[in-house]
XYZ file of N, CA and C in Angstrom:
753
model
N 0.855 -1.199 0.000
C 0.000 0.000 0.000
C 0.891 1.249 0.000
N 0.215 2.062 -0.730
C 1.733 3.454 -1.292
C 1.306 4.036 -0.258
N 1.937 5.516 0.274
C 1.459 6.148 1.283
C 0.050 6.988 1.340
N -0.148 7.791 -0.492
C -1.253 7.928 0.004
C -2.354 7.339 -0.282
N -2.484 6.157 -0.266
C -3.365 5.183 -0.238
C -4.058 5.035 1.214
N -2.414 4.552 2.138
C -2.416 4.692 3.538
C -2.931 5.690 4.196
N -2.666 6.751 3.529
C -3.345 7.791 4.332
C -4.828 7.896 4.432
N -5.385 7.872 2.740
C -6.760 7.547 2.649
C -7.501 6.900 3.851
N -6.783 5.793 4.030
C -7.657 4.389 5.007
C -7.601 5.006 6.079
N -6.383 5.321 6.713
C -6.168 5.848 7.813
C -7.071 7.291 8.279
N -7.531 7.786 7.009
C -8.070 8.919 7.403
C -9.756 8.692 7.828
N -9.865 7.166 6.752
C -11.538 6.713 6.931
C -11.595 6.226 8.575
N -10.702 5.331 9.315
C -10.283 5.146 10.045
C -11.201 6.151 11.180
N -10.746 7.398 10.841
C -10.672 8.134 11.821
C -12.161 8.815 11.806
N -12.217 9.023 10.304
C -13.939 8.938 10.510
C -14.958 7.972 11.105
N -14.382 7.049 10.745
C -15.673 5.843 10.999
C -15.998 5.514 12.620
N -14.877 6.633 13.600
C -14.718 6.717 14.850
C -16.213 7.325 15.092
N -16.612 8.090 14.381
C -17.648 9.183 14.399
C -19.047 8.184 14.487
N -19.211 7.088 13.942
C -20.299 6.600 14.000
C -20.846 6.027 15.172
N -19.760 5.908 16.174
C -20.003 5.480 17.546
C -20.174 6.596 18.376
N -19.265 7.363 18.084
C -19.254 8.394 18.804
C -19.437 10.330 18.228
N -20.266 10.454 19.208
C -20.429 11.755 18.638
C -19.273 13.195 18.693
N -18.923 12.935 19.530
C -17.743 14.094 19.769
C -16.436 13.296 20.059
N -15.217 13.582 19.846
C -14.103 13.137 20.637
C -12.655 13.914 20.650
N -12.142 14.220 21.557
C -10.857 15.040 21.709
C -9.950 14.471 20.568
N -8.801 15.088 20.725
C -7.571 14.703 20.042
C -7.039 13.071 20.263
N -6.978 13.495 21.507
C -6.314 12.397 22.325
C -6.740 11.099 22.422
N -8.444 10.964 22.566
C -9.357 9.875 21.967
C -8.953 9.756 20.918
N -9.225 10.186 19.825
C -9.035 9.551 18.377
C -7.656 8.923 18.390
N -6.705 9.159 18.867
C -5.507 8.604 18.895
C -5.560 7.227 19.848
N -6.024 7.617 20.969
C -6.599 6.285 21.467
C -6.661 5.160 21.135
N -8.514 5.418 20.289
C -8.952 4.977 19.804
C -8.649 4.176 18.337
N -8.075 5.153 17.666
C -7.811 4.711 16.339
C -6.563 4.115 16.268
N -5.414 3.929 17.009
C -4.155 3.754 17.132
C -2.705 4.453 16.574
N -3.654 5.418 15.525
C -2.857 5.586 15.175
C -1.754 6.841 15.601
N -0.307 7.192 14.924
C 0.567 8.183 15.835
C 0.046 9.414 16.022
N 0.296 9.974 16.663
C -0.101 11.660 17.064
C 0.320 12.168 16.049
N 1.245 12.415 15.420
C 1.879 13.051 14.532
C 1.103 12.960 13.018
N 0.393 11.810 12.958
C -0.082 11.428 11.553
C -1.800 11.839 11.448
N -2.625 11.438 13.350
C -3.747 12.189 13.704
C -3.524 13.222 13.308
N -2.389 14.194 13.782
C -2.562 15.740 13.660
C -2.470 16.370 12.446
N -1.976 15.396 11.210
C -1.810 15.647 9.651
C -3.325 15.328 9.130
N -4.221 14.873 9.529
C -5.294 14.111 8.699
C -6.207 14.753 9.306
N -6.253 15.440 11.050
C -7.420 15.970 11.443
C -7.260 17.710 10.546
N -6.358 18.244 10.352
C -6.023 19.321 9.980
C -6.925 19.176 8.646
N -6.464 18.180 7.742
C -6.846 18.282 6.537
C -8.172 18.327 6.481
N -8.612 16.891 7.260
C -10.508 16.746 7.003
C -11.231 17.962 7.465
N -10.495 18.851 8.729
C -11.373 19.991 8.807
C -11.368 20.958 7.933
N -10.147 21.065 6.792
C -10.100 22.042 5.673
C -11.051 21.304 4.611
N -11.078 20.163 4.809
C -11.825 19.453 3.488
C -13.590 19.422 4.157
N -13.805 20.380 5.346
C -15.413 19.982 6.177
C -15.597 19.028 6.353
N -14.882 17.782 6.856
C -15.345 16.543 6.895
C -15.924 16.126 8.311
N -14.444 17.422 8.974
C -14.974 17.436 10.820
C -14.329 18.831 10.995
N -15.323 19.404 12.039
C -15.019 20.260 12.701
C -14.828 20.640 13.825
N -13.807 21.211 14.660
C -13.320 21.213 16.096
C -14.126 22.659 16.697
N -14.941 21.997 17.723
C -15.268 23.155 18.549
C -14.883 24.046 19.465
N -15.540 24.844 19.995
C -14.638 25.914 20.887
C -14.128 24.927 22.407
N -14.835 24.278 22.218
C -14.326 23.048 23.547
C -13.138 22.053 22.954
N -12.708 22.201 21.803
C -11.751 21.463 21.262
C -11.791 19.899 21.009
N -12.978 19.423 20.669
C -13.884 18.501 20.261
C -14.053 18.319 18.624
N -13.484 16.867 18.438
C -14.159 17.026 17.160
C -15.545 16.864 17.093
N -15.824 16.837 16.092
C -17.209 16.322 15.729
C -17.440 16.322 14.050
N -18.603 15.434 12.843
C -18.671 15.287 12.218
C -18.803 16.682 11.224
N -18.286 17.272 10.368
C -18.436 18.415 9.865
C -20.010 18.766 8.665
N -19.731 19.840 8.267
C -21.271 20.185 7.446
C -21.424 19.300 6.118
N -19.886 18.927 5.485
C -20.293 18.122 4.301
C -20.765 16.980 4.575
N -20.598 16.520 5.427
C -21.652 15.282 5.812
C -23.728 15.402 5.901
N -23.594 16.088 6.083
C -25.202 16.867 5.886
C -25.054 16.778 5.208
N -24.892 17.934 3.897
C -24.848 17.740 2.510
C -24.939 16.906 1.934
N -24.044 15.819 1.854
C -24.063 14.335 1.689
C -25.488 13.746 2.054
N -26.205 13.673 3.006
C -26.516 12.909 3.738
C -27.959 13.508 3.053
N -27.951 14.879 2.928
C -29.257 15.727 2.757
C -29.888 14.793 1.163
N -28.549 14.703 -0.015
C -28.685 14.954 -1.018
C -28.716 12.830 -1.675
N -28.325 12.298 -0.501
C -28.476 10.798 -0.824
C -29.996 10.487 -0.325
N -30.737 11.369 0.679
C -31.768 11.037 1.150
C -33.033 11.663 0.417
N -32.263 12.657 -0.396
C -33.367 13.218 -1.269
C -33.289 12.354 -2.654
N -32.538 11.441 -2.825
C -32.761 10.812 -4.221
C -32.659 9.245 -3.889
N -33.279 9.087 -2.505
C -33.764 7.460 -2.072
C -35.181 7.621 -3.231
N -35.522 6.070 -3.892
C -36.832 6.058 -4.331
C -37.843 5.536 -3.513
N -38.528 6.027 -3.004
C -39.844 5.363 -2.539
C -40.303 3.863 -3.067
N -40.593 3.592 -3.944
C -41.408 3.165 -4.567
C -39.996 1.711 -4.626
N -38.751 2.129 -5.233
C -38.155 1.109 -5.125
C -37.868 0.438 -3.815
N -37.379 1.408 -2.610
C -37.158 1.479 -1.377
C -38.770 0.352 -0.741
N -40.020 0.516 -0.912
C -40.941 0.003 -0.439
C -41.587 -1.649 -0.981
N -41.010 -1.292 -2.544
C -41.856 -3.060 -2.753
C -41.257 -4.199 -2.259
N -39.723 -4.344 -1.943
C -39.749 -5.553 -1.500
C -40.205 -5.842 0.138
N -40.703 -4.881 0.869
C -41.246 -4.886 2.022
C -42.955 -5.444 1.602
N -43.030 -4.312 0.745
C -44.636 -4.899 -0.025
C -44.995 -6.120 0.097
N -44.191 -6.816 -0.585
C -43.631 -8.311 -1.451
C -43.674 -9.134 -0.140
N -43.286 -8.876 0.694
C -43.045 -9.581 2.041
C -44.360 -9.862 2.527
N -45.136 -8.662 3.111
C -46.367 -8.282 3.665
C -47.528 -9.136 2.721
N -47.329 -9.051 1.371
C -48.230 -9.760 0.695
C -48.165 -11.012 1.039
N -47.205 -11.708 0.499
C -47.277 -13.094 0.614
C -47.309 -13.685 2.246
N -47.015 -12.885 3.215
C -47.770 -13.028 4.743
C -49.064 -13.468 4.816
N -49.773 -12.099 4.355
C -51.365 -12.209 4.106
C -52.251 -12.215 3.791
N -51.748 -12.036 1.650
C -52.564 -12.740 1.014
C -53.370 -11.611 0.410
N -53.706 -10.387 1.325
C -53.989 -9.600 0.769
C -53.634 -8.224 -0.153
N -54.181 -7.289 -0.680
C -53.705 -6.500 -1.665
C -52.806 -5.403 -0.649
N -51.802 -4.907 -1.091
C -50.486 -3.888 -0.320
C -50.790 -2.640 -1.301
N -51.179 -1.657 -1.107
C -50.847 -0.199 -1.233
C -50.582 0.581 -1.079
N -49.825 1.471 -2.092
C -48.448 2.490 -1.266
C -49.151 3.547 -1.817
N -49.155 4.659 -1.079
C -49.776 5.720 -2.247
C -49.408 6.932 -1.273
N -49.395 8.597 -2.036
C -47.983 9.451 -1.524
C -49.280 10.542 -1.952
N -49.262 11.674 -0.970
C -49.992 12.709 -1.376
C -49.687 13.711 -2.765
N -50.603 14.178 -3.179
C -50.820 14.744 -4.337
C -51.662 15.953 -4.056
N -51.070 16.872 -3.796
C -51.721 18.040 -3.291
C -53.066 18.078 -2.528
N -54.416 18.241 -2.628
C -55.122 17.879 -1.433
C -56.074 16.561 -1.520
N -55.406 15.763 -2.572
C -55.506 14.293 -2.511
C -54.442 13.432 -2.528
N -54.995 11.954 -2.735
C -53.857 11.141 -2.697
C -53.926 9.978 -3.946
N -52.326 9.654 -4.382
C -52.868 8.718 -5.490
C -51.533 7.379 -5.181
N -52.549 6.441 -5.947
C -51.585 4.983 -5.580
C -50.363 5.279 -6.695
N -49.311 4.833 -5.809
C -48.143 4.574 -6.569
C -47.211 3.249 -6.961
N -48.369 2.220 -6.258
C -48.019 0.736 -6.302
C -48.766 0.082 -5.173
N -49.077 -1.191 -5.785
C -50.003 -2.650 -5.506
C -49.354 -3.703 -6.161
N -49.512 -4.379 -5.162
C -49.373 -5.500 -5.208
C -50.392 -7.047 -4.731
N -51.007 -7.360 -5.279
C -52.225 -7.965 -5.095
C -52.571 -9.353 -6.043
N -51.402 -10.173 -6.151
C -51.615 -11.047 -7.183
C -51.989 -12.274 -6.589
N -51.863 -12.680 -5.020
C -52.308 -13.824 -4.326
C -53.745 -13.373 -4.137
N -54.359 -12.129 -3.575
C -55.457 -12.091 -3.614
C -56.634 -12.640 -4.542
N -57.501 -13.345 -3.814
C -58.596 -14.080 -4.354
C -59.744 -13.033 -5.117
N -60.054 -11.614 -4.286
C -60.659 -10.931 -5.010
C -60.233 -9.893 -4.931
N -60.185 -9.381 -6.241
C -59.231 -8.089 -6.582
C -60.015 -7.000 -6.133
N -59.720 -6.013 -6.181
C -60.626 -4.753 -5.610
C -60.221 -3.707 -6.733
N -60.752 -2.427 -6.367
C -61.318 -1.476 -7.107
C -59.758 -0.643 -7.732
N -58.765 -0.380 -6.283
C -57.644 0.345 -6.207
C -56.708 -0.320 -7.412
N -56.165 0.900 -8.313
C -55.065 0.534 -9.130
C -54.114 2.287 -8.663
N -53.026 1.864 -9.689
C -51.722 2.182 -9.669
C -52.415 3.833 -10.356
N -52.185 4.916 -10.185
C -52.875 6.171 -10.669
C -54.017 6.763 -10.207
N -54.563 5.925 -9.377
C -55.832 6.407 -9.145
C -56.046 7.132 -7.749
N -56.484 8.180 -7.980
C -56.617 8.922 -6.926
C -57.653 9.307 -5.772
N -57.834 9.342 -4.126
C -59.146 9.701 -3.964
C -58.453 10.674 -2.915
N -59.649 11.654 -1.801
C -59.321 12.256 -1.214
C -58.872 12.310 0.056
N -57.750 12.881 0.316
C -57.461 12.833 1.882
C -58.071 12.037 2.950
N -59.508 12.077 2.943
C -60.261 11.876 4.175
C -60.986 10.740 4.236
N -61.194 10.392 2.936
C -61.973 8.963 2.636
C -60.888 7.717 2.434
N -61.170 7.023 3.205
C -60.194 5.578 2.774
C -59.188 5.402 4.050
N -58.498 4.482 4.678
C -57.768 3.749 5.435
C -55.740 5.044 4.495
N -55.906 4.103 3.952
C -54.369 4.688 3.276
C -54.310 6.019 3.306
N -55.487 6.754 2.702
C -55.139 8.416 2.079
C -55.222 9.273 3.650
N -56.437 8.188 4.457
C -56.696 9.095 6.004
C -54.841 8.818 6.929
N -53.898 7.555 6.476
C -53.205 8.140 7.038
C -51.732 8.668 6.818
N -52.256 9.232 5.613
C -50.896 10.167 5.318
C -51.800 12.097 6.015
N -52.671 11.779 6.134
C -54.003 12.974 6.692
C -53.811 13.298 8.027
N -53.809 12.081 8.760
C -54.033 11.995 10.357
C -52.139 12.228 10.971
N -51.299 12.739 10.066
C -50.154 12.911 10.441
C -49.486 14.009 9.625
N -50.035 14.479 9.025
C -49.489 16.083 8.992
C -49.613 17.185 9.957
N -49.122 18.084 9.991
C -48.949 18.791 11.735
C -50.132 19.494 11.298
N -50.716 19.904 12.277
C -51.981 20.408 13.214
C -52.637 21.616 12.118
N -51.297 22.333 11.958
C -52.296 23.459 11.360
C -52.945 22.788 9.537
N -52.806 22.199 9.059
C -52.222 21.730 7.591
C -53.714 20.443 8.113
N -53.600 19.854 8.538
C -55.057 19.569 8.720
C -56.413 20.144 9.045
N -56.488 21.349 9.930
C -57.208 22.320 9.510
C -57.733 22.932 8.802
N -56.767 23.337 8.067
C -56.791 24.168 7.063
C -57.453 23.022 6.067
N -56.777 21.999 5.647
C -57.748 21.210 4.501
C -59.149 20.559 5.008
N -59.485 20.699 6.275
C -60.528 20.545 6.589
C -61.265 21.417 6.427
N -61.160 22.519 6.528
C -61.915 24.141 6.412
C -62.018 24.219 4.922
N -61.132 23.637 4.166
C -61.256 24.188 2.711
C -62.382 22.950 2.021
N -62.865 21.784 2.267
C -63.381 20.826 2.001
C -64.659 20.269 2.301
N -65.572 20.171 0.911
C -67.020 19.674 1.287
C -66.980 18.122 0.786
N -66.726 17.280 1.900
C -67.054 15.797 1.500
C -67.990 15.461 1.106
N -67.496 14.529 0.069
C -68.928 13.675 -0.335
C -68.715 12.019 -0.141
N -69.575 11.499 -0.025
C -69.459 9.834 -0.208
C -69.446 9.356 -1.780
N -68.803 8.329 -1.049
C -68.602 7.113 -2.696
C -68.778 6.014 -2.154
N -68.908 5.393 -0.930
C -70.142 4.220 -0.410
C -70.367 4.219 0.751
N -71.498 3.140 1.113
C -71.777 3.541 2.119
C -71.380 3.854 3.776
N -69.929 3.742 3.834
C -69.111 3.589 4.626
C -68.468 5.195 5.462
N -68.394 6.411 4.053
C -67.712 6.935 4.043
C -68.070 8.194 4.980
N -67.283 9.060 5.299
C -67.290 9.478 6.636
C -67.624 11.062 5.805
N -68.271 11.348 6.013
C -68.566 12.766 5.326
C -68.474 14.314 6.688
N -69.206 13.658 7.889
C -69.014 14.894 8.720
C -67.660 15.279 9.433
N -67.206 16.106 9.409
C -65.812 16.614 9.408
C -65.593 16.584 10.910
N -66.451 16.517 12.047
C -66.186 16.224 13.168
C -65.558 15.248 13.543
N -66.570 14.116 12.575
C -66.379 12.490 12.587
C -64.690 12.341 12.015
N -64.394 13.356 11.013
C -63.337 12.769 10.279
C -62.133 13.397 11.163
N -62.138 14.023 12.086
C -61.504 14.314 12.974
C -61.242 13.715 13.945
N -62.224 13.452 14.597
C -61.984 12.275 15.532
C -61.524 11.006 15.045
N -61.186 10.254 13.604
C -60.617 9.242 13.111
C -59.305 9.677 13.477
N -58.671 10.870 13.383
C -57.856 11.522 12.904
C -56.670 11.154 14.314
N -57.469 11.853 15.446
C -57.389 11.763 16.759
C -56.842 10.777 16.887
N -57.762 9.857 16.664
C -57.625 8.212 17.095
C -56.135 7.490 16.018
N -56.301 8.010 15.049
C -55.378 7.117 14.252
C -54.010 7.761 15.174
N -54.069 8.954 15.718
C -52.371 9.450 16.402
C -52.253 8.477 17.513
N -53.149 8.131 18.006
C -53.385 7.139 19.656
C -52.583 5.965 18.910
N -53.341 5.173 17.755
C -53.074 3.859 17.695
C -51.717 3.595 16.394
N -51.936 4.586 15.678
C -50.295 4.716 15.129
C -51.359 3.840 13.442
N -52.264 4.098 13.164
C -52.824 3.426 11.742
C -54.040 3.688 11.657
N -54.705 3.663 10.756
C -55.945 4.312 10.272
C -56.758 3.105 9.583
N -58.200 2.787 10.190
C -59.097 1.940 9.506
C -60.421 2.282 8.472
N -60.722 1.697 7.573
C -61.830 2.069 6.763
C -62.428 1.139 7.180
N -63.683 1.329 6.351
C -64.801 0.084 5.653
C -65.944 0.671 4.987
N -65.926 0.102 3.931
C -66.626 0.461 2.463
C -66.754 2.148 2.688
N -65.303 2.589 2.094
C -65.691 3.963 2.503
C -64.982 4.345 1.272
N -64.391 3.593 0.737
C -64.324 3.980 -1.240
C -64.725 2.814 -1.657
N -65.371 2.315 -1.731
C -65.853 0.683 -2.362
C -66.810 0.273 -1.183
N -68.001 -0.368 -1.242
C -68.843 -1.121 -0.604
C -68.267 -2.412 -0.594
N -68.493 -3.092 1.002
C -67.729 -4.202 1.109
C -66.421 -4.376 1.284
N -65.765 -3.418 1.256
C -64.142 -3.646 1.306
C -63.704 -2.815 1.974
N -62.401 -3.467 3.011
C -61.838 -2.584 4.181
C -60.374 -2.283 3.718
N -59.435 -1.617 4.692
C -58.157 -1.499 4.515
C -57.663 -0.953 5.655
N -56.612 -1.441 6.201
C -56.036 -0.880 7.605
C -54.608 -0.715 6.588
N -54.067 0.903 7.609
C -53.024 1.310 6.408
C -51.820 2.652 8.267
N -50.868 2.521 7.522
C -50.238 3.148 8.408
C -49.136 4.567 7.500
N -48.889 5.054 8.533
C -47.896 6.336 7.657
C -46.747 5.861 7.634
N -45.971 6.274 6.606
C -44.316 6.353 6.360
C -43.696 8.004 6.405
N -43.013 7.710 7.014
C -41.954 9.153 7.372
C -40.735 9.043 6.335
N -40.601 10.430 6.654
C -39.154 10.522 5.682
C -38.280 10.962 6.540
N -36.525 11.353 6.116
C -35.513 11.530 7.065
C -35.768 13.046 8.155
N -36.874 13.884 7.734
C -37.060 15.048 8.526
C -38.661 14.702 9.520
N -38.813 13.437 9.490
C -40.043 12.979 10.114
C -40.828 13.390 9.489
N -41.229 13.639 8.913
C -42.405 14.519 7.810
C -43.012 13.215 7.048
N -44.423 13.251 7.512
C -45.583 11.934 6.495
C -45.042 12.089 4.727
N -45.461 11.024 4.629
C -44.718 11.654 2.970
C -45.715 10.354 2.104
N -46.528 9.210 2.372
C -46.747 8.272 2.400
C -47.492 7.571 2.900
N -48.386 6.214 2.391
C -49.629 5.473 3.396
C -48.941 3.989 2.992
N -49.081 2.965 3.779
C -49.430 1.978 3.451
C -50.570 1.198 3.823
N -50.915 0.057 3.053
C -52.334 -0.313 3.753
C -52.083 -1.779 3.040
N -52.941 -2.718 3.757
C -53.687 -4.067 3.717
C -55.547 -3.609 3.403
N -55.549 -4.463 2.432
C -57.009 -4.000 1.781
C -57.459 -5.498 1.251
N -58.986 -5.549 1.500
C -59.608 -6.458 1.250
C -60.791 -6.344 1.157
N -61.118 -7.446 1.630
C -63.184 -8.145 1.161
C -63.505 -7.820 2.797
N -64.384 -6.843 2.990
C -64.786 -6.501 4.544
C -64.605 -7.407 5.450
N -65.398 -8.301 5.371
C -65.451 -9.247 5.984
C -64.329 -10.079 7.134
N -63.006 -9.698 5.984
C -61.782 -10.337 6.813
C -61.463 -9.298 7.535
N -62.190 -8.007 7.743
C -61.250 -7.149 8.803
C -62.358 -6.596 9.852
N -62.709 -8.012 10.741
C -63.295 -8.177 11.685
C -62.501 -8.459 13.198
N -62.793 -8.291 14.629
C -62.461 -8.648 15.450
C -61.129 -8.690 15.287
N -60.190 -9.856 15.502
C -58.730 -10.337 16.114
C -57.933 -9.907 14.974
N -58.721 -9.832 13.741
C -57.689 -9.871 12.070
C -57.567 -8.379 12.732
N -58.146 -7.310 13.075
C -57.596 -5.760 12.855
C -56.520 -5.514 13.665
N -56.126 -6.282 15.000
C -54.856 -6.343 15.727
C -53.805 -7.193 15.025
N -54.255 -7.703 14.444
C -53.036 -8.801 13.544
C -52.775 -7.717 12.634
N -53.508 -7.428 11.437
C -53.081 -6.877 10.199
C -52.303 -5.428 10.575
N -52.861 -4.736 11.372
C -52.507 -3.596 12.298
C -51.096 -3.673 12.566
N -50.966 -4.732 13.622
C -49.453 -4.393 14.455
C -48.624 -4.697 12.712
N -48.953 -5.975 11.540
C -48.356 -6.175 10.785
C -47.942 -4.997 9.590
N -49.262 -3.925 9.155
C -48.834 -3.054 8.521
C -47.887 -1.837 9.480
N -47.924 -1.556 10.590
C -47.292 -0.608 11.483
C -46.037 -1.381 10.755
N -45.855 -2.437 11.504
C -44.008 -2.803 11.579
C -43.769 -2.529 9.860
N -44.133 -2.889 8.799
C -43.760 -2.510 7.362
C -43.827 -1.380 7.496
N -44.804 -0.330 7.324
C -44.072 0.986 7.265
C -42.821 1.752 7.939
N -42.838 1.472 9.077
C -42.093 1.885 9.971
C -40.223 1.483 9.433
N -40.237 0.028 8.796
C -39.116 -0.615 8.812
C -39.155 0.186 6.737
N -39.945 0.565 6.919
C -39.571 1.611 5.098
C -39.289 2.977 5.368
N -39.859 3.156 6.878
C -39.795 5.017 7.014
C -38.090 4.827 7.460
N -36.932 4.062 8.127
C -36.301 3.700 8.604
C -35.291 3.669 6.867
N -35.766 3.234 6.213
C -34.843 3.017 5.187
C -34.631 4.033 4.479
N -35.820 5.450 4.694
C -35.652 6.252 4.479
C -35.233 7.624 5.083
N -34.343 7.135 6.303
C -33.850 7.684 7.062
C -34.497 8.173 8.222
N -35.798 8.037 8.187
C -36.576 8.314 9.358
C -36.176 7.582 11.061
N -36.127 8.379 12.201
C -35.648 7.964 13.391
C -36.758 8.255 14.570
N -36.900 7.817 15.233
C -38.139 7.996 16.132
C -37.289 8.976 17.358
C-alpha cells in the first residue's frame, strides 16, 4: 500500500470513529484509532479544511457540514417506490392480501403501487388512481399525520362527499378518526371507497419525520373483523415503519 493510499484508510479510520461516537478530543481519536499523534494531527487538519470534521470551541471534534450535505442529497434521491416493494412483497405473501403504497398529491392522494396477485378478489384500487385525503384507510393516514395546522386548514377548505356507504362525510367524525389514528399509530376504513371492502393502512416518514406516504392491507370486509384488525394492524405498522427507517426516518 503506497502512502497515500495509507493515508486515505487511515483517514476513513478516523472517521468511521464518528459513527459510535459523537464528539471526541484529540487524544481519543488517537486512542482509539491507534494511530501516531503526529499522523492524527496531519489528517485531522486536513478533514477539517476538506469539512469533513469540525473542532469546537471546547476542542472537540465532531462530524463536519459536508456530511449533511451528503446525507441531505443521498436522502433526497432514495426512491420510494423502489425502497418500499420488497417490504410490499413480504407483507403480501404473509397475508394474502392486496399492499398499497400511495404518496400525497396536493389535497388528494394517489396509488403509486399494488401488489395484489395472491389475492382471491381483486378490488377497485389501481396504480394512478386517486381519492381524497379523508376517505379511505391509506389516504386518512398520510391525513391523520401532517402537523396540526395543515389539517385544519384542509378541513376548512373541504365539502365531503361519499362514494359508499361507509364513508365518513361529517368533518367532526373525520376528525376524531384523525385523533384516534395518532393514539393507535394506523388508520381503519370500511366500504368507505368501495362497498364491502376494508383497509387498515399506516404512515411512512421521511428523514425530517415529515408523512410523505400510506401503506395499507385491503380487502373483502369481511376479513377485517375482530382479532384480524390487531393482527393486520401491528403487521402493517411494523412494514411501514421498517420503510420510514430506510428512508432515514428515526423515532
Amino acid at each position: 500500500m503506497n502512502n497515500k493510499n495509507k493515508t486515505v484508510v487511515r483517514s476513513m479510520d478516523i472517521l468511521n470513529l464518528f459513527i459510535e461516537h459523537t464528539e471526541l478530543t484529540f487524544q481519543e481519536i488517537i486512542d482509539l484509532s491507534g494511530i501516531p499523534k503526529s499522523s492524527v494531527y496531519r489528517m485531522l487538519r486536513s478533514l477539517e479544511e476538506m469539512e469533513f470534521l469540525e473542532k469546537g470551541s471546547d476542542s472537540k471534534y465532531r462530524l463536519g457540514l459536508l456530511f449533511l450535505k451528503f446525507g441531505q442529497l443521498v436522502l433526497g434521491r432514495i426512491d420510494l417506490r423502489k425502497v418500499a416493494y420488497p417490504y410490499m412483497h413480504e407483507l403480501h405473501n404473509d397475508v394474502k392480501e392486496a399492499i398499497n403504497l400511495i404518496v400525497k398529491d396536493g389535497d388528494e392522494a394517489i396509488y403509486i403501487e399494488k401488489i395484489d396477485t395472491k389475492q382471491k378478489v381483486r378490488l377497485y384500487t389501481s396504480i394512478g388512481r386517486k381519492s381524497p385525503l379523508y376517505a379511505g384507510a391509506c389516504s386518512r393516514a398520510i391525513l391523520s399525520f401532517l402537523p396540526d395546522s395543515e389539517v385544519e386548514t384542509y378541513l376548512e377548505s373541504i365539502n365531503p362527499k361519499s362514494f359508499a356507504n361507509g364513508t365518513i362525510t361529517e368533518k367532526d367524525k373525520i376528525y376524531e378518526t384523525i385523533k384516534q389514528a395518532r393514539i393507535d399509530g394506523y388508520t381503519i376504513s370500511h366500504s368507505e371507497l368501495e362497498n364491502h371492502t376494508a383497509a387498515i393502512a399506516a404512515p411512512i416518514f421521511n428523514h425530517n419525520g415529515e408523512v410523505i406516504a400510506g401503506i395499507s392491507i385491503a380487502g373483502i370486509e369481511a376479513n377485517y373483523q375482530d382479532e384480524n384488525i390487531e393482527i393486520y394492524a401491528k403487521k402493517v405498522k411494523k412494514i411501514a415503519e421498517d420503510i420510514s427507517m430506510q428512508l432515514g426516518y428515526s423515532k
